[in-house]
PDB file of C-alpha atoms in Angstrom:
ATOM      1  CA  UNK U   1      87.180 110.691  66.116  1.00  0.00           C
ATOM      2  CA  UNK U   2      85.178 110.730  63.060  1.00  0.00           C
ATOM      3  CA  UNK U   3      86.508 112.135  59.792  1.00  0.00           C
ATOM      4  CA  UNK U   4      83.590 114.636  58.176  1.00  0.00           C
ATOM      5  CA  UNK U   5      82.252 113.553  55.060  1.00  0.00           C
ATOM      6  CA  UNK U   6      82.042 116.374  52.907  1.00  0.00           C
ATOM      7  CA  UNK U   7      80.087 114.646  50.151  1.00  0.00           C
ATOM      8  CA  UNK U   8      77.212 114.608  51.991  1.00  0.00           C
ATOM      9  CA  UNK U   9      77.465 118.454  52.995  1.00  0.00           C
ATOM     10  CA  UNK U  10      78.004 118.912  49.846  1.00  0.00           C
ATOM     11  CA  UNK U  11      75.319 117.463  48.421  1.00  0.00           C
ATOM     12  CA  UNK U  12      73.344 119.232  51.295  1.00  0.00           C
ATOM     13  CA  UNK U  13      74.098 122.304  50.437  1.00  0.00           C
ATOM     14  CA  UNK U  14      73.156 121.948  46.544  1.00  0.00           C
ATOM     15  CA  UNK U  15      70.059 120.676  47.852  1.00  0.00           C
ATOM     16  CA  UNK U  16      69.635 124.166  49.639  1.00  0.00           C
ATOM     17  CA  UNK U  17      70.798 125.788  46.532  1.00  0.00           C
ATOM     18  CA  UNK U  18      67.969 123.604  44.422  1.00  0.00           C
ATOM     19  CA  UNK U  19      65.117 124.099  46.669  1.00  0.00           C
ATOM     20  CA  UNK U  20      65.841 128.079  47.075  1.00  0.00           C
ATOM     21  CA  UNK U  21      65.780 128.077  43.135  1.00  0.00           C
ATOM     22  CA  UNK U  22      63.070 126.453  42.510  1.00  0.00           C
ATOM     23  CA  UNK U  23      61.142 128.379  45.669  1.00  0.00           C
ATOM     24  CA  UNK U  24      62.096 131.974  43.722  1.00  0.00           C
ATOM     25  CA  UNK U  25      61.443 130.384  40.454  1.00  0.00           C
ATOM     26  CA  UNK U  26      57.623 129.819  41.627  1.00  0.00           C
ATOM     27  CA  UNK U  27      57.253 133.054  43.344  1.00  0.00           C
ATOM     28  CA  UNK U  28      57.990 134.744  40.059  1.00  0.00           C
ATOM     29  CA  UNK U  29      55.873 132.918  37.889  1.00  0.00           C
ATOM     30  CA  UNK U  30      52.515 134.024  40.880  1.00  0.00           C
ATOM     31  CA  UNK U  31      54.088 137.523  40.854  1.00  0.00           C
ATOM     32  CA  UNK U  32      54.053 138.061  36.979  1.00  0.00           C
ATOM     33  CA  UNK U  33      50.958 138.776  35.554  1.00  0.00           C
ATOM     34  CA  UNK U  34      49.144 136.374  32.594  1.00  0.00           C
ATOM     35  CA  UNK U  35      49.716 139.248  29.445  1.00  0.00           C
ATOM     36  CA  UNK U  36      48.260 137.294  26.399  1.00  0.00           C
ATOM     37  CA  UNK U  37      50.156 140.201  24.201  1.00  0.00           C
ATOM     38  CA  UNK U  38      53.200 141.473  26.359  1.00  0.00           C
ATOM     39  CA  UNK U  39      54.214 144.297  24.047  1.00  0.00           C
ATOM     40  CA  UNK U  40      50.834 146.256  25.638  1.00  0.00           C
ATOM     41  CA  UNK U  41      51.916 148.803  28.047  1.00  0.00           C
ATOM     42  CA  UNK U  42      50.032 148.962  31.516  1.00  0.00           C
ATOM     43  CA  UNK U  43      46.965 151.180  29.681  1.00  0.00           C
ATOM     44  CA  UNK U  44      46.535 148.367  27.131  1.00  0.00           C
ATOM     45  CA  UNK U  45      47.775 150.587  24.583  1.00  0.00           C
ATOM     46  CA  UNK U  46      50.644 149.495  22.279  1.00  0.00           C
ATOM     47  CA  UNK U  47      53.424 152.165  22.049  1.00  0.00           C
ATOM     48  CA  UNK U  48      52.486 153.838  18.567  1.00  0.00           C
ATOM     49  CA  UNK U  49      48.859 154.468  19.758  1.00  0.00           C
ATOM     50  CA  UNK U  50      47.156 157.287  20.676  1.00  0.00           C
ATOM     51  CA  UNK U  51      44.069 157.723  23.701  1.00  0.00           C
ATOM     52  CA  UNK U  52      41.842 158.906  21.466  1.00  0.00           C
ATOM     53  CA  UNK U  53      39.888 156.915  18.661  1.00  0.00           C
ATOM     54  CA  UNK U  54      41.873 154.480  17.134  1.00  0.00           C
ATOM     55  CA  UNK U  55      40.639 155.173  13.637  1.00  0.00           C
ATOM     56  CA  UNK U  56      41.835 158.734  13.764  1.00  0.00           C
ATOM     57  CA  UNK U  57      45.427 159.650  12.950  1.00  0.00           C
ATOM     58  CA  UNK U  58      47.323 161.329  15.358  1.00  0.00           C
ATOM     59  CA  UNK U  59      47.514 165.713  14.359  1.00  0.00           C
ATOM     60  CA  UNK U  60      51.495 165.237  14.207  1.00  0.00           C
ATOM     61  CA  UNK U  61      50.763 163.184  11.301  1.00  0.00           C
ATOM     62  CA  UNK U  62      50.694 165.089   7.579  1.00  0.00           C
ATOM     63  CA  UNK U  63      48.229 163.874   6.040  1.00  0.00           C
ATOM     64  CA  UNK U  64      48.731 163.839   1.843  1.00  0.00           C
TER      65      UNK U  64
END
């Protein structure tokens, strides 16, 4: 009877491993959208502004 070789199953198996990586790496990378600025939330406003004009300082805001 033949002895197993467990270096090739081995190396199978990291194979596997590789190709499953590499498989979820690329489905990440089409799932992710292309943000040029990532710090703008989903309504393209970054956190500190407000939906109205941008020239206009929020009414919270004292103004000296």
């Amino acid at each position: 009877m033949a002895k197993p070789n467990y270096q090739y199953e081995k190396r199978q198996r990291e194979l596997a491993k590789k190709a499953k990586k590499a498989e979820k790496a690329a489905r990440k990378s089409t799932d992710k959208p292309d943000d040029d600025n990532p710090e703008l939330s989903v309504d393209g406003l970054t956190p500190g502004d407000s939906a109205g004009d941008p020239g206009v300082a929020p009414a919270s805001e004292p103004t000296a």
